Structure formats: C-alpha cells, structure tokens
Amino acid sequence: MLRPCPWRTPMLLYDPDIAIRFSAYGFQIPDPGDRAARVICDLLEPGSQTTEPDTASTECHLDGARQSVLLEPASAEDLARVHTPEYLDVILSDDPSPALHVVYELFDEQGRPNRYDPAAATLPLTDLVDRARRHVAGTIRAVAIALDPANAGRFCYFLGGGMHHGMAGEGRGFCPFNDIVAALRAARAADTAKRFWIIDTDAHRGDGTAALCLEDPDTATLSIHMASGWPLDGPFCEADGRLHRARIPSTLDIPVAEGCDAFYLPALEKGLHTLESVTHANWNGAGPDAAIVVAGCDPYKHDELPSARPLQLTLEQLGQRDRLVHRFLAQRSIPQAWIMAGGYGSRAHEPVTQFLRYAASNGLI
Ligand SMILES: [Zn+2]
C-alpha cells in the first residue's frame, strides 16, 4: 500500500525548474547546486539525515515530487507593489544586465569583472530574471496557502525565495526582487491579511525588507544577523546625508558578534517575545494575521560564502532555531509561511532537510 506522499501536498512548495545556478550565468559565487532538489532527494531517502524519525516514504518517487508545483513568473502588477517603475523598466527589459550587474556585484569600482566570466555563461541573464520572478510567485503562494482556513496546520514551506536585500529602486545582495514584501502586499491586495510579522534568520541583515517596511505600520520586522560584514560594512550615511539604506532599522534588529554563537538562541527567543510585546502595544493587543519566516541557512558553520563566516552555528543549533520559531508561532495560532533564503556550498541544504523532517513528523507537510 502506498503511504501518503507529503511532497504531493501543497504545504511544501517545490518547483524543480527555478534553481538559480550561478555558474550558468558566468557568476563565480559558491554554488549551492539545486538546493531544493537536494532537500527533496534527502527527504525521499530514509535514514539519510538527522533528527526526526519516520518522515520519508520509500514509496514516494522523485518524479512524483517533481509534480509538486510549477510556478508562473510573478506578474508585473505583483512586482509593482514593491519596486519602482524605473527599476522594473530595466530589469524586466530584454537587457536586464545594468540592473543585474548591481545585484550580483559583477564589476568592481574600476569596471573590471568581479567573480564574473560572461564568456562562461550558458544561459542569458533574462533567464535569471524569469527564475527570480517565479521565486516571487512561490513566496506569494506560500503566504496564501498559510492563510487558507482550509489548511489546518496554517503552515507552508516554499523551497525558494528569501530575497530580503531587494529595495524599491534596486536589487542588491543577490536579490533582484523582494519576494517577502511582494507576498505580504499581495495578501493585502487579496484582502486575506493585513498585519504581518517578518522573522528573518538569514546570516545577513534583512535590510531591503526593513527599508520597504519602515513606514508600514502593519508590518513588524525582526532580523537576527551577523553584527559585522556585508551589508553593514559600508558607511553609515548615504552621499546626501541620509542614513545608509543598509542601516534603516527593522522593528527589532539583533546583531550577533563573531564568536558569540552561544548567545544566538537565547537572543532570538528574547527577541521573539520583544517583537510580540512591541506589536501588541502598537496594534491594540492584536497579533499578526500571518508570519513570514526567512529561514536562511548561511549561519551554518559549513556554509561556504566568505561573507557569512562570522556566524558558525551547528546543524543542531539551526534545528533548535527553526523549532523555536515554529513553536512560538504555532502556540499563538499564527499562520506561518517559511522560505528558504541564503545558503551556499555543498552542505547548504542540510538545515532545510532537518527542519522539514521535523515539519513532516508534526504533520505539517
Ligand atoms: Zn544571507
């Protein structure tokens, strides 16, 4: 008898054709491979990984899992809720290279290629934009599924998304768009939710999300991140004297200094309670209608992106992190949409697999 295959449920969104392989565009950035596919493969292989038992069905077939969802690119309307017309005119054009050169820092200040060999590219940059738009669509759908009253677990995990550095008028930090803010604004446009928490545990500060939500009274943002390094290694002020866009505050920022990994989990737990207190005060005792969790894997000690080295969390610590956030939200009956966010190198899928085993063991996917 076939056991139910959790990857056929819509609570785990997986599109086999949205991986952004840096090498295909000539980018010389540590490549996580097809991280979502590696997660699916690990979930389908009993005993191949860590913590929670009895989650993988040997009767599941990868081909079946690959039917999970095929995303259409996010519409121009979805993107226009976040990004300026001037930026969209460039990045959605037939030649998005001027925008993507900034997003991926492909040239240095002297105009020399930086981690970039265009001659090695096998796909055009328009292909990258198309895939990024489908990541935006996935996050929008994950939020919609988490909010669906028919979804008893009020949970959805999208194996993609997390482009938290995207600003209104520019992409940056490998983030051509900001799918997180696009998703919450899409939910508002559909009148399915108003108030949101964004809980960002990526190693890098969620500066784009913070900037986009600064004047949004119905969104509260928490970012726990490296205290130093990109994007916090630049000046404090822009050329015109305003606070640098990378430093525009979240509702709650929790910088973790290098060598202080032992304080990460206690700081996050305290931060979640602080987020709740602050928002209850601002929202007359109400909580959020939903939370978006930007569950970056680059705080992992085996992550290979040099700029993420200041955080060195173990797989067990990352498991504790993700379970802490999930339980905090579940105990308050807050619908939660999780997205994958940063993670670089050959082991970047491991924290995701670990958490999804936990999610499966709790009947969430
Ligand atoms: Zn990151």
PDB file of C-alpha atoms in Angstrom, residues 49 60 64 70 104 134 139 142 145-146 166 185 194 205 210 214 222 244 257 274 293 312 357:
ATOM      1  CA  GLN A  49      19.879  12.525   7.550  1.00  0.00           C
ATOM      2  CA  CYS A  60       7.450   8.261  -2.866  1.00  0.00           C
ATOM      3  CA  GLY A  64       6.013  12.442  -8.244  1.00  0.00           C
ATOM      4  CA  LEU A  70       5.162  24.697 -11.464  1.00  0.00           C
ATOM      5  CA  TYR A 104      25.406  40.433  -8.188  1.00  0.00           C
ATOM      6  CA  ARG A 134       8.990  32.572 -10.118  1.00  0.00           C
ATOM      7  CA  THR A 139       6.518  33.188  -1.774  1.00  0.00           C
ATOM      8  CA  ALA A 142       3.173  30.171   0.290  1.00  0.00           C
ATOM      9  CA  ILE A 145      -1.603  28.781   1.499  1.00  0.00           C
ATOM     10  CA  ALA A 146      -0.601  29.541   5.087  1.00  0.00           C
ATOM     11  CA  GLY A 166      15.820  43.810  -2.619  1.00  0.00           C
ATOM     12  CA  ARG A 185       1.322  43.201  -0.223  1.00  0.00           C
ATOM     13  CA  LYS A 194      -3.393  42.928   6.973  1.00  0.00           C
ATOM     14  CA  ARG A 205      20.756  41.629   7.781  1.00  0.00           C
ATOM     15  CA  ALA A 210      13.483  46.742   6.714  1.00  0.00           C
ATOM     16  CA  LEU A 214       9.882  51.213   7.593  1.00  0.00           C
ATOM     17  CA  LEU A 222      12.779  41.073  13.211  1.00  0.00           C
ATOM     18  CA  HIS A 244      22.552  54.421   4.623  1.00  0.00           C
ATOM     19  CA  ALA A 257      29.006  39.409  17.056  1.00  0.00           C
ATOM     20  CA  THR A 274      10.012  41.531  22.413  1.00  0.00           C
ATOM     21  CA  VAL A 293       9.920  33.289   8.202  1.00  0.00           C
ATOM     22  CA  GLN A 312      29.201  29.427  12.747  1.00  0.00           C
ATOM     23  CA  ARG A 357      11.772  16.229   8.729  1.00  0.00           C
TER      24      ARG A 357
END
